[in-house]
JSON list of C-alpha atoms in Angstrom, two decimals:
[
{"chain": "J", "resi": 1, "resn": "UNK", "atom": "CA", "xyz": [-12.55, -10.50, -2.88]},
{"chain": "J", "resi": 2, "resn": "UNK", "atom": "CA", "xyz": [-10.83, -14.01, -3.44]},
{"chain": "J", "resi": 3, "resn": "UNK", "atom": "CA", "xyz": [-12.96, -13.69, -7.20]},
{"chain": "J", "resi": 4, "resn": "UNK", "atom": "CA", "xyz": [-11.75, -10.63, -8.18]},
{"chain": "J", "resi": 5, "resn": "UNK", "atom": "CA", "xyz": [-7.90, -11.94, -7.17]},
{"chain": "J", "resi": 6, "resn": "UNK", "atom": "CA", "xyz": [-8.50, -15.04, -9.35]},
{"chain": "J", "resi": 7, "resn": "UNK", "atom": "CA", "xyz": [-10.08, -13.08, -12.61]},
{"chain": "J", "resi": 8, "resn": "UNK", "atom": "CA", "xyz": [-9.21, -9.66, -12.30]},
{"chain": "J", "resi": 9, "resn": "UNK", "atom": "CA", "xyz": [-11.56, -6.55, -12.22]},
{"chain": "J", "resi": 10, "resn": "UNK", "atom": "CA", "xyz": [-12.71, -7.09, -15.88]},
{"chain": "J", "resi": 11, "resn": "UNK", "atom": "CA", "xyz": [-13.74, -10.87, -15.30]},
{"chain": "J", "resi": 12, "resn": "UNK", "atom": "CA", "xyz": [-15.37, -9.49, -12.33]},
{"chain": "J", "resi": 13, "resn": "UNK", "atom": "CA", "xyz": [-19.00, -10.03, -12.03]},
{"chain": "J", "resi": 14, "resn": "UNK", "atom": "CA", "xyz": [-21.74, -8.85, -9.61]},
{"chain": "J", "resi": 15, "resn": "UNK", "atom": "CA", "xyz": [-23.08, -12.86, -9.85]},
{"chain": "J", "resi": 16, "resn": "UNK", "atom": "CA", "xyz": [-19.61, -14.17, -9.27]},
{"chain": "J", "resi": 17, "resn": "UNK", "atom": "CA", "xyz": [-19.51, -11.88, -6.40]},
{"chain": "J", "resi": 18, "resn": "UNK", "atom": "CA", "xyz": [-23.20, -13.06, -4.88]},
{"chain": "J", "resi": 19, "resn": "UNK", "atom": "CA", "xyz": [-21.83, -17.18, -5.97]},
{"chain": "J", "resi": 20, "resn": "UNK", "atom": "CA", "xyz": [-18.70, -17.00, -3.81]},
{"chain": "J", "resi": 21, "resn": "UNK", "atom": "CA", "xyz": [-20.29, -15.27, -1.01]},
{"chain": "J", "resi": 22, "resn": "UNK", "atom": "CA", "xyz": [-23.63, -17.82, -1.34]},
{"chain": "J", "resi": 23, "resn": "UNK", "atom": "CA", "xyz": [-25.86, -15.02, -1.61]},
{"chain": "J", "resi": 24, "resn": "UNK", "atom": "CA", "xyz": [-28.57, -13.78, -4.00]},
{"chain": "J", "resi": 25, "resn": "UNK", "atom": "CA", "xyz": [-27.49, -10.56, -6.68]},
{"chain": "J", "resi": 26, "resn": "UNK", "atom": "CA", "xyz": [-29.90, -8.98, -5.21]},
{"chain": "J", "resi": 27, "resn": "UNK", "atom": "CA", "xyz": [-28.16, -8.66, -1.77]},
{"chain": "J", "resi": 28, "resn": "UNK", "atom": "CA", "xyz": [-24.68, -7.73, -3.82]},
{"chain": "J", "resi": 29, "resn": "UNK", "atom": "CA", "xyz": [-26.85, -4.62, -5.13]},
{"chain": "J", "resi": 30, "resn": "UNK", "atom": "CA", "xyz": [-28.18, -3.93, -1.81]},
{"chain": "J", "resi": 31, "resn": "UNK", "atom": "CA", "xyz": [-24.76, -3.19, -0.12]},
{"chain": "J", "resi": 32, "resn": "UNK", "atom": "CA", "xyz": [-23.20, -2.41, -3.68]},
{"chain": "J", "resi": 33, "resn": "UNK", "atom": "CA", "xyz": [-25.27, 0.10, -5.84]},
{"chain": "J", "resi": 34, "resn": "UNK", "atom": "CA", "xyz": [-22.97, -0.82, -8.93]},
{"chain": "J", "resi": 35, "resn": "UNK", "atom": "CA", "xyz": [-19.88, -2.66, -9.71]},
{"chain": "J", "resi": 36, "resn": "UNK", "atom": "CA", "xyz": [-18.02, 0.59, -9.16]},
{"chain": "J", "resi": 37, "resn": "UNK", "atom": "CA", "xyz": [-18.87, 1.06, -5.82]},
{"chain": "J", "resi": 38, "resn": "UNK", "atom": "CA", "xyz": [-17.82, -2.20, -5.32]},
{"chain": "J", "resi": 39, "resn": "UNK", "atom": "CA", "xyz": [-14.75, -2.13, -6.41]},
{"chain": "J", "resi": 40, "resn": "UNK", "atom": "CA", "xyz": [-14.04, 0.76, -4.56]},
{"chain": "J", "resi": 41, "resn": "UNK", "atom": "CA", "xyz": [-14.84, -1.20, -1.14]},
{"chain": "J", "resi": 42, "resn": "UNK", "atom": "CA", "xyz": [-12.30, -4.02, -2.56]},
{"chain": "J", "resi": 43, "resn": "UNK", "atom": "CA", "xyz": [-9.77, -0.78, -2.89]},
{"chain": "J", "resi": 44, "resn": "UNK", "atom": "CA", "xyz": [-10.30, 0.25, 0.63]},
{"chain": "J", "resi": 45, "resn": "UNK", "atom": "CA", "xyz": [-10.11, -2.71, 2.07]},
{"chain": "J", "resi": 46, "resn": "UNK", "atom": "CA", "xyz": [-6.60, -3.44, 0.29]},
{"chain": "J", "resi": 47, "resn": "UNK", "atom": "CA", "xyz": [-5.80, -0.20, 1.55]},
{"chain": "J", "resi": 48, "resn": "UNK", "atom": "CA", "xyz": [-6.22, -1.59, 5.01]},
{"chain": "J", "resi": 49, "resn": "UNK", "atom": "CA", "xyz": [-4.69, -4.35, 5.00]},
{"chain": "J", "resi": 50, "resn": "UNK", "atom": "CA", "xyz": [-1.54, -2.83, 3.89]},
{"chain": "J", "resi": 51, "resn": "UNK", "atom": "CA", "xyz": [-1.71, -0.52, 6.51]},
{"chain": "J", "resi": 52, "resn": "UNK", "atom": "CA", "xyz": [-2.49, -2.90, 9.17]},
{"chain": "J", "resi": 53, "resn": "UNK", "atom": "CA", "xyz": [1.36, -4.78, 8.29]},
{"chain": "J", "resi": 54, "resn": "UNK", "atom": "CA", "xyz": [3.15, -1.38, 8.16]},
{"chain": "J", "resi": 55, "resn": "UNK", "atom": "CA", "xyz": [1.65, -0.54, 11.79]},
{"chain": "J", "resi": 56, "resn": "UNK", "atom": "CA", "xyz": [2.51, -4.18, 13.13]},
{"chain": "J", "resi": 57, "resn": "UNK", "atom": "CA", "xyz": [6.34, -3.99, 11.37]},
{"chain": "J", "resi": 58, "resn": "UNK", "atom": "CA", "xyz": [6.70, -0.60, 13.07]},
{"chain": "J", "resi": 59, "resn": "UNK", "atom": "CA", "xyz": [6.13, -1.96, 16.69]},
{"chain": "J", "resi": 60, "resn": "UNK", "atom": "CA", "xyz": [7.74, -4.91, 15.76]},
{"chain": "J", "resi": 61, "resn": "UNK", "atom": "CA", "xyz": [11.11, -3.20, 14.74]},
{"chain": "J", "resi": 62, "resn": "UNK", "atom": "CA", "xyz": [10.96, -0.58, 17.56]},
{"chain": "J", "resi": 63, "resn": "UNK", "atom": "CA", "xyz": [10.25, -3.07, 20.54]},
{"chain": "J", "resi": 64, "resn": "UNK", "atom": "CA", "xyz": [13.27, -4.63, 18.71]},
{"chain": "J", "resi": 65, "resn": "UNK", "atom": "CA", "xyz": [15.87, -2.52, 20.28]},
{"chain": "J", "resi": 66, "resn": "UNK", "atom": "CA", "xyz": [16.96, 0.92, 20.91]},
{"chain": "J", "resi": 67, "resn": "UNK", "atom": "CA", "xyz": [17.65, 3.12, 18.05]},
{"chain": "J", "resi": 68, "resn": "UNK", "atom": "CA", "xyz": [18.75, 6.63, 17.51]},
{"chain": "J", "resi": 69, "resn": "UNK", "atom": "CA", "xyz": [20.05, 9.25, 15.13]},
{"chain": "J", "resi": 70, "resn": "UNK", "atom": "CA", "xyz": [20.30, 9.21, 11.10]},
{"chain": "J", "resi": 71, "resn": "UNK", "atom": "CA", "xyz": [21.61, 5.61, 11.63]},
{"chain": "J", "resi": 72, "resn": "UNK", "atom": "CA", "xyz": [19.29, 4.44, 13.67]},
{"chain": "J", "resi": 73, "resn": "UNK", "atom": "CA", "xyz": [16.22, 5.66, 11.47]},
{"chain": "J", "resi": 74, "resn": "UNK", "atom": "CA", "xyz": [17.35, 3.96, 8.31]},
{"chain": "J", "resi": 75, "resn": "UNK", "atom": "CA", "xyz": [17.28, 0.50, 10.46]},
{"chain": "J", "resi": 76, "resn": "UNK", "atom": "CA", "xyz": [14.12, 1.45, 11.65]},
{"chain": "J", "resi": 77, "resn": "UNK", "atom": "CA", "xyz": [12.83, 2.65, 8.37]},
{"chain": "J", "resi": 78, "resn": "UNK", "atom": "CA", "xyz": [14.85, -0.83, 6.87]},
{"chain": "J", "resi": 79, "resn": "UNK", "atom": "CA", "xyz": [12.93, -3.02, 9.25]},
{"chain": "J", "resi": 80, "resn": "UNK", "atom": "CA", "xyz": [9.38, -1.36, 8.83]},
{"chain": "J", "resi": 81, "resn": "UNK", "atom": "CA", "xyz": [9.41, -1.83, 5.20]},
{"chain": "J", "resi": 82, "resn": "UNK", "atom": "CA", "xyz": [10.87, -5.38, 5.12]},
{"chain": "J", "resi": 83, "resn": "UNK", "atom": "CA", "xyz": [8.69, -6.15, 7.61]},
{"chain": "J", "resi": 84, "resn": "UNK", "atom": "CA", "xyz": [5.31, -5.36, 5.46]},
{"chain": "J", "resi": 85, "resn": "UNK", "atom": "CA", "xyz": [7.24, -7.36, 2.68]},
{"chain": "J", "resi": 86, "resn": "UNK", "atom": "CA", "xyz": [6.20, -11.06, 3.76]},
{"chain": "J", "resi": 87, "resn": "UNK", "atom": "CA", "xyz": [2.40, -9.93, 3.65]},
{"chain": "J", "resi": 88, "resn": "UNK", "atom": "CA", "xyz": [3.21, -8.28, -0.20]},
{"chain": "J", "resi": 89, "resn": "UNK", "atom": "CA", "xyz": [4.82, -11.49, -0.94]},
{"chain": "J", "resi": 90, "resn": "UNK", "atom": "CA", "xyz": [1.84, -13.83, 0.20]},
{"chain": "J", "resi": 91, "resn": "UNK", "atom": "CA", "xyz": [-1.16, -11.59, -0.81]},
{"chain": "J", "resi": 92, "resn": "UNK", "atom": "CA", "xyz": [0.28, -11.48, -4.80]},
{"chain": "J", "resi": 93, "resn": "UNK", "atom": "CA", "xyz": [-2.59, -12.00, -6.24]},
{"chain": "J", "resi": 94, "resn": "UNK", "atom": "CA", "xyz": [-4.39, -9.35, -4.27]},
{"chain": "J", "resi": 95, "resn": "UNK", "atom": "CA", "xyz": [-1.58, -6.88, -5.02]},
{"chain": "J", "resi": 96, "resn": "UNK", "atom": "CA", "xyz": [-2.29, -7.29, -8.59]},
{"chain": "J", "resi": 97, "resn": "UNK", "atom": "CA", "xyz": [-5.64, -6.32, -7.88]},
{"chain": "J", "resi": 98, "resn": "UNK", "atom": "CA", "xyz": [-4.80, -3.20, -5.86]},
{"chain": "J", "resi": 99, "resn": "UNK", "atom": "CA", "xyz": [-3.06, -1.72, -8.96]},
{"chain": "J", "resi": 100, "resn": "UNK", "atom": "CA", "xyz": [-5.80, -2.91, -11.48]},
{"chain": "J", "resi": 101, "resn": "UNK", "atom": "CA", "xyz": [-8.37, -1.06, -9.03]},
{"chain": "J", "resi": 102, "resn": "UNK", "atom": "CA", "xyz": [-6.00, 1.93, -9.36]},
{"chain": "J", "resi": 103, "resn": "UNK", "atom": "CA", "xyz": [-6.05, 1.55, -13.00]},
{"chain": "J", "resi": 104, "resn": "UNK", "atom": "CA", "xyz": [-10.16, 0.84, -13.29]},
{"chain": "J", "resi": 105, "resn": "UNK", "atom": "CA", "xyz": [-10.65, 3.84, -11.12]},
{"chain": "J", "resi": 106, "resn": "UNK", "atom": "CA", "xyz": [-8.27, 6.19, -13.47]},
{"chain": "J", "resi": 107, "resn": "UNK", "atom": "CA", "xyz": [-9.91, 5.13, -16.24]},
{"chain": "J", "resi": 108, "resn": "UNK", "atom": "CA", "xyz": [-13.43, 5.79, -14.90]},
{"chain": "J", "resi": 109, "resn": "UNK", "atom": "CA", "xyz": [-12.10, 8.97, -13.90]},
{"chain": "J", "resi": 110, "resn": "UNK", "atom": "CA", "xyz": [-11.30, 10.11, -16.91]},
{"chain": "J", "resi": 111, "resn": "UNK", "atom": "CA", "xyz": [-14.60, 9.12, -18.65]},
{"chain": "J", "resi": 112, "resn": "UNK", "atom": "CA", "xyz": [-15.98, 11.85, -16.40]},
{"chain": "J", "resi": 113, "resn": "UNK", "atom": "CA", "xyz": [-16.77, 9.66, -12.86]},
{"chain": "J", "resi": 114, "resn": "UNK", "atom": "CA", "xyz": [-16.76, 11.78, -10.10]},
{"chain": "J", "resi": 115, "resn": "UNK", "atom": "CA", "xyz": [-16.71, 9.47, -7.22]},
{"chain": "J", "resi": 116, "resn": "UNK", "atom": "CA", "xyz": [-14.04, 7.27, -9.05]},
{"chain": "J", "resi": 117, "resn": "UNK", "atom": "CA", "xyz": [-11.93, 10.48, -8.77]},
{"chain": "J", "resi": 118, "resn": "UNK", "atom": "CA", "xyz": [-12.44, 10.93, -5.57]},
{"chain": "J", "resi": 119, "resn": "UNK", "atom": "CA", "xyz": [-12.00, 7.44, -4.42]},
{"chain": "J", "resi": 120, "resn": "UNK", "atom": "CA", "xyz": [-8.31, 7.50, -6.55]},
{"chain": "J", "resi": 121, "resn": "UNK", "atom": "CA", "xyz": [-7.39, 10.38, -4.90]},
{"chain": "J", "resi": 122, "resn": "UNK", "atom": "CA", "xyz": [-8.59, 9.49, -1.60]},
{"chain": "J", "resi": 123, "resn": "UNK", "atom": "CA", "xyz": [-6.86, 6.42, -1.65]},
{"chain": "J", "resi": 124, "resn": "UNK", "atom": "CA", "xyz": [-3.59, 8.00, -1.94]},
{"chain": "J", "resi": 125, "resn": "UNK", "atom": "CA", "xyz": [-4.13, 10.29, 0.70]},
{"chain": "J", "resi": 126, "resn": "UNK", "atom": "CA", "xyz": [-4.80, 7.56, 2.95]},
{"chain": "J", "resi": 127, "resn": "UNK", "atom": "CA", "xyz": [-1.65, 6.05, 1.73]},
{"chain": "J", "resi": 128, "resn": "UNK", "atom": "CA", "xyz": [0.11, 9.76, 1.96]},
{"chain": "J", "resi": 129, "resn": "UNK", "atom": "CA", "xyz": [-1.36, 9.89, 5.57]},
{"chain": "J", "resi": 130, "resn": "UNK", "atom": "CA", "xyz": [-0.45, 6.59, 6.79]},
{"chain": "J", "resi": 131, "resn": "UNK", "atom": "CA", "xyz": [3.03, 6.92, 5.59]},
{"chain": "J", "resi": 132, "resn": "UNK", "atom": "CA", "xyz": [3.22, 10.54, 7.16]},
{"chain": "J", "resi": 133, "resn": "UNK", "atom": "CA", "xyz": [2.21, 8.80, 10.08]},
{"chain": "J", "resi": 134, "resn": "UNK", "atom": "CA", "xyz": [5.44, 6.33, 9.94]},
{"chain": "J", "resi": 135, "resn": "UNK", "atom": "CA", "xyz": [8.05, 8.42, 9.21]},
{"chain": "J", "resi": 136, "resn": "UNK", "atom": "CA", "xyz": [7.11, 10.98, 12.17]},
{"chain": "J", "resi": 137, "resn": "UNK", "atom": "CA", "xyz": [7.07, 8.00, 14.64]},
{"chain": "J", "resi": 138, "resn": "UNK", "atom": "CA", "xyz": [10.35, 7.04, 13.23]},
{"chain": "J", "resi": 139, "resn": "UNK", "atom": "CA", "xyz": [11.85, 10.56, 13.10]},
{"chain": "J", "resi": 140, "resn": "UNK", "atom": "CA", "xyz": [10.48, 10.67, 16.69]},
{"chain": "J", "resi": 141, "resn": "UNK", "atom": "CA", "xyz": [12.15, 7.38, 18.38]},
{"chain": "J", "resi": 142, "resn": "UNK", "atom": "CA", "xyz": [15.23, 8.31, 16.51]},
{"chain": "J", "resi": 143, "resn": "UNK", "atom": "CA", "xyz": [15.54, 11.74, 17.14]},
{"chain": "J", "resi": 144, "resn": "UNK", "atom": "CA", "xyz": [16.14, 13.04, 14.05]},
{"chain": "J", "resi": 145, "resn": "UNK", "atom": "CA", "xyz": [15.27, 15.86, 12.33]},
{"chain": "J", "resi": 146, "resn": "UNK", "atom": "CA", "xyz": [13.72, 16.05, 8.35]},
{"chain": "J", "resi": 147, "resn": "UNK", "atom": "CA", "xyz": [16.04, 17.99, 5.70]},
{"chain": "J", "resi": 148, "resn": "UNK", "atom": "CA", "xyz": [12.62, 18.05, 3.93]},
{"chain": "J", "resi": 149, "resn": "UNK", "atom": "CA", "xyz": [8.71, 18.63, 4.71]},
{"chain": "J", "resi": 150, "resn": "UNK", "atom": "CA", "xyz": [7.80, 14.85, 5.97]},
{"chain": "J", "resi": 151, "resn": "UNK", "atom": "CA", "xyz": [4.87, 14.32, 3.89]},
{"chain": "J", "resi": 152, "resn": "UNK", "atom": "CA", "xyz": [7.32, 15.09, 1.13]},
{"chain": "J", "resi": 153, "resn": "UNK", "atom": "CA", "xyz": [9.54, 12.30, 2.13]},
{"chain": "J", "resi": 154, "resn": "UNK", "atom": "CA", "xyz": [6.51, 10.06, 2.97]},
{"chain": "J", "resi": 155, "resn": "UNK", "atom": "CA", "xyz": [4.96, 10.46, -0.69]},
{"chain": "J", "resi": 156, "resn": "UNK", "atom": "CA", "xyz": [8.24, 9.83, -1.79]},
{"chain": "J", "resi": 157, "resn": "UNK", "atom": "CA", "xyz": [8.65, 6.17, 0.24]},
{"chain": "J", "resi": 158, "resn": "UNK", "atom": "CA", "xyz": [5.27, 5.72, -0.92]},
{"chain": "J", "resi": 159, "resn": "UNK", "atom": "CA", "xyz": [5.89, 6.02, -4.74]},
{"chain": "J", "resi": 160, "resn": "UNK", "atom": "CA", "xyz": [9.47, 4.10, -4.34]},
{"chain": "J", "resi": 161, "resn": "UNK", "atom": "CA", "xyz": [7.50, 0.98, -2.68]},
{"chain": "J", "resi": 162, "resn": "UNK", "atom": "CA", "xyz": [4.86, 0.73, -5.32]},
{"chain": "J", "resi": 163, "resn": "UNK", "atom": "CA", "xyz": [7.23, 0.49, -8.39]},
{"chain": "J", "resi": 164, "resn": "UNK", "atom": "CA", "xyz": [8.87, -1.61, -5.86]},
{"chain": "J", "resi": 165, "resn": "UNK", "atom": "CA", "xyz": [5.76, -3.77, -5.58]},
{"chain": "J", "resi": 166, "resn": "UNK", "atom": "CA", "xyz": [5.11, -3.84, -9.64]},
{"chain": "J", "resi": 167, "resn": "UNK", "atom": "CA", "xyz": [8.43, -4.23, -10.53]},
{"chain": "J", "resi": 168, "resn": "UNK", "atom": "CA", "xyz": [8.39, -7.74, -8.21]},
{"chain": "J", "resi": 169, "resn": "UNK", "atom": "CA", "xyz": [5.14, -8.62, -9.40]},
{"chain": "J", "resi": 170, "resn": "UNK", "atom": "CA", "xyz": [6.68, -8.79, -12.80]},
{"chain": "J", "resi": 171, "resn": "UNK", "atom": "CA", "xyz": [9.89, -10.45, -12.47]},
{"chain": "J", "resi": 172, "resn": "UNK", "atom": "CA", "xyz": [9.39, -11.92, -8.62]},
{"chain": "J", "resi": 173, "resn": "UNK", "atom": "CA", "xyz": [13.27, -11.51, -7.70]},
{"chain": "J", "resi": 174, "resn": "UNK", "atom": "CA", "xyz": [13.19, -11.63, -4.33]},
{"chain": "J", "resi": 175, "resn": "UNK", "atom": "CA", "xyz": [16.84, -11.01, -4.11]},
{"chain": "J", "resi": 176, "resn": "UNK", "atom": "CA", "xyz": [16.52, -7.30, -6.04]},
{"chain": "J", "resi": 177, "resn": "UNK", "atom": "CA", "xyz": [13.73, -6.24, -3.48]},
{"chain": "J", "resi": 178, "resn": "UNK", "atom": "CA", "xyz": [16.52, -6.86, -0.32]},
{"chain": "J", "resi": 179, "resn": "UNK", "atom": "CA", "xyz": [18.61, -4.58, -2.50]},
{"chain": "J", "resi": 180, "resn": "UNK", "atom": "CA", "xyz": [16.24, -1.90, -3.39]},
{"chain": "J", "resi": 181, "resn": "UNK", "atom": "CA", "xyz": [14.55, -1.89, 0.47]},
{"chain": "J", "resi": 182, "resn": "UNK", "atom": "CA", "xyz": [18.14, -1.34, 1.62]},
{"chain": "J", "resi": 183, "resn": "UNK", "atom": "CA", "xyz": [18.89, 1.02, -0.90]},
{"chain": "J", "resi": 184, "resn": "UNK", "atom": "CA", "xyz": [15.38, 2.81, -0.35]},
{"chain": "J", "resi": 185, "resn": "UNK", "atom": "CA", "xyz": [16.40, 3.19, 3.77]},
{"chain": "J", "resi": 186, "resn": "UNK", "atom": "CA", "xyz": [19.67, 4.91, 2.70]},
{"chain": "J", "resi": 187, "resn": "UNK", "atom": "CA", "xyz": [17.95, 7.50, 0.08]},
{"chain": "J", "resi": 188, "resn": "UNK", "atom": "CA", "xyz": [15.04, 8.18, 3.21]},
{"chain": "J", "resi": 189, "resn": "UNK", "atom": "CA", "xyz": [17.65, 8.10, 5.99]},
{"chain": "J", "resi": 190, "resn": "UNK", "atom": "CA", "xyz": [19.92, 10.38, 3.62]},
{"chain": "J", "resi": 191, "resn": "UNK", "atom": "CA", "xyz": [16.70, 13.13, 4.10]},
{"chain": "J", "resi": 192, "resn": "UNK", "atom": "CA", "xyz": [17.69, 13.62, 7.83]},
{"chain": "J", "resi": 193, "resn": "UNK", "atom": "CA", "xyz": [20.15, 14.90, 10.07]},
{"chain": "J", "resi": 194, "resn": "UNK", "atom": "CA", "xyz": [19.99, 14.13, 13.97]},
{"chain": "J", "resi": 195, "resn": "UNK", "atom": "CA", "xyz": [19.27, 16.70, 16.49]}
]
């Protein structure tokens, strides 16, 4: 994967692949029937990673301290998402290559690939999912209630964070992603009323 973060998906080559991992091509084609399918494992793995830090910024922020109601849940919202920013922050180059495997598995969709349209869209259910998953945990140690269907309000965090994500991969102002992550807790927290 550290190839493809260095040259990008179009610089990306089964032989660079089987260099870096000391390996013949042969063996790359063994576990990888084309470059497709391997980009599609780099995808999921992304995928997993990014997970991984919104599930350890979760526990971290609610072993924290005690919080409840509408107030509570945008800290705990606040401190989930700024806690997953430190891995966005260090992994740049591998967020780059999240959204060009977004964009390479579009663009194979629409020249008729089946599995890259499923992968796409599976991808962003994971995402949907593991978001779903957050807000409900947060909704549930806060004791709130949604104003709207949660996996509503979870596609919408989702969306939010990856112009988020592009936006600082273009201009890298730290100080506007404090701002919009704040700002981003308010418009989620403003979704709920406590019980």
């Amino acid at each position: 994967m550290q190839r493809a973060e260095h040259v990008g998906i179009e610089g990306l080559t089964v032989r660079g692949v089987a260099d870096e991992a000391g390996v013949t091509q042969a063996a790359v084609y063994y576990c990888f029937e084309s470059k497709e399918a391997l980009v599609i494992a780099m995808g999921e793995r992304l995928l997993t990673d990014v997970t991984g830090a919104l599930h350890g910024a979760f526990e971290r922020a609610v072993n924290a301290r005690e919080l409840t109601g509408v107030r509570g849940l945008r800290e705990l919202v606040h401190s989930g998402l700024s806690g997953i920013w430190p891995f966005i922050e260090q992994s740049a180059d591998r967020q780059l290559l999240s959204y060009e495997i977004k964009t390479y598995l579009l663009r194979h969709r629409a020249l008729g690939s089946e599995q890259a349209a499923q992968i796409a869209t599976g991808q962003y259910r994971i995402r949907d999912t593991e978001a779903l998953d957050f807000f409900e945990r947060c909704a549930a140690h806060t004791g709130i209630r949604w104003l709207e269907p949660p996996d509503a309000v979870a596609r919408f965090g989702m969306a939010v964070v990856d112009g988020m994500v592009l936006r600082w991969l273009v201009d890298r102002d730290e100080m506007a992603v404090i701002a919009q992550l704040d700002e981003l807790s308010a418009l989620i927290a403003a979704k709920a009323v406590d019980l």
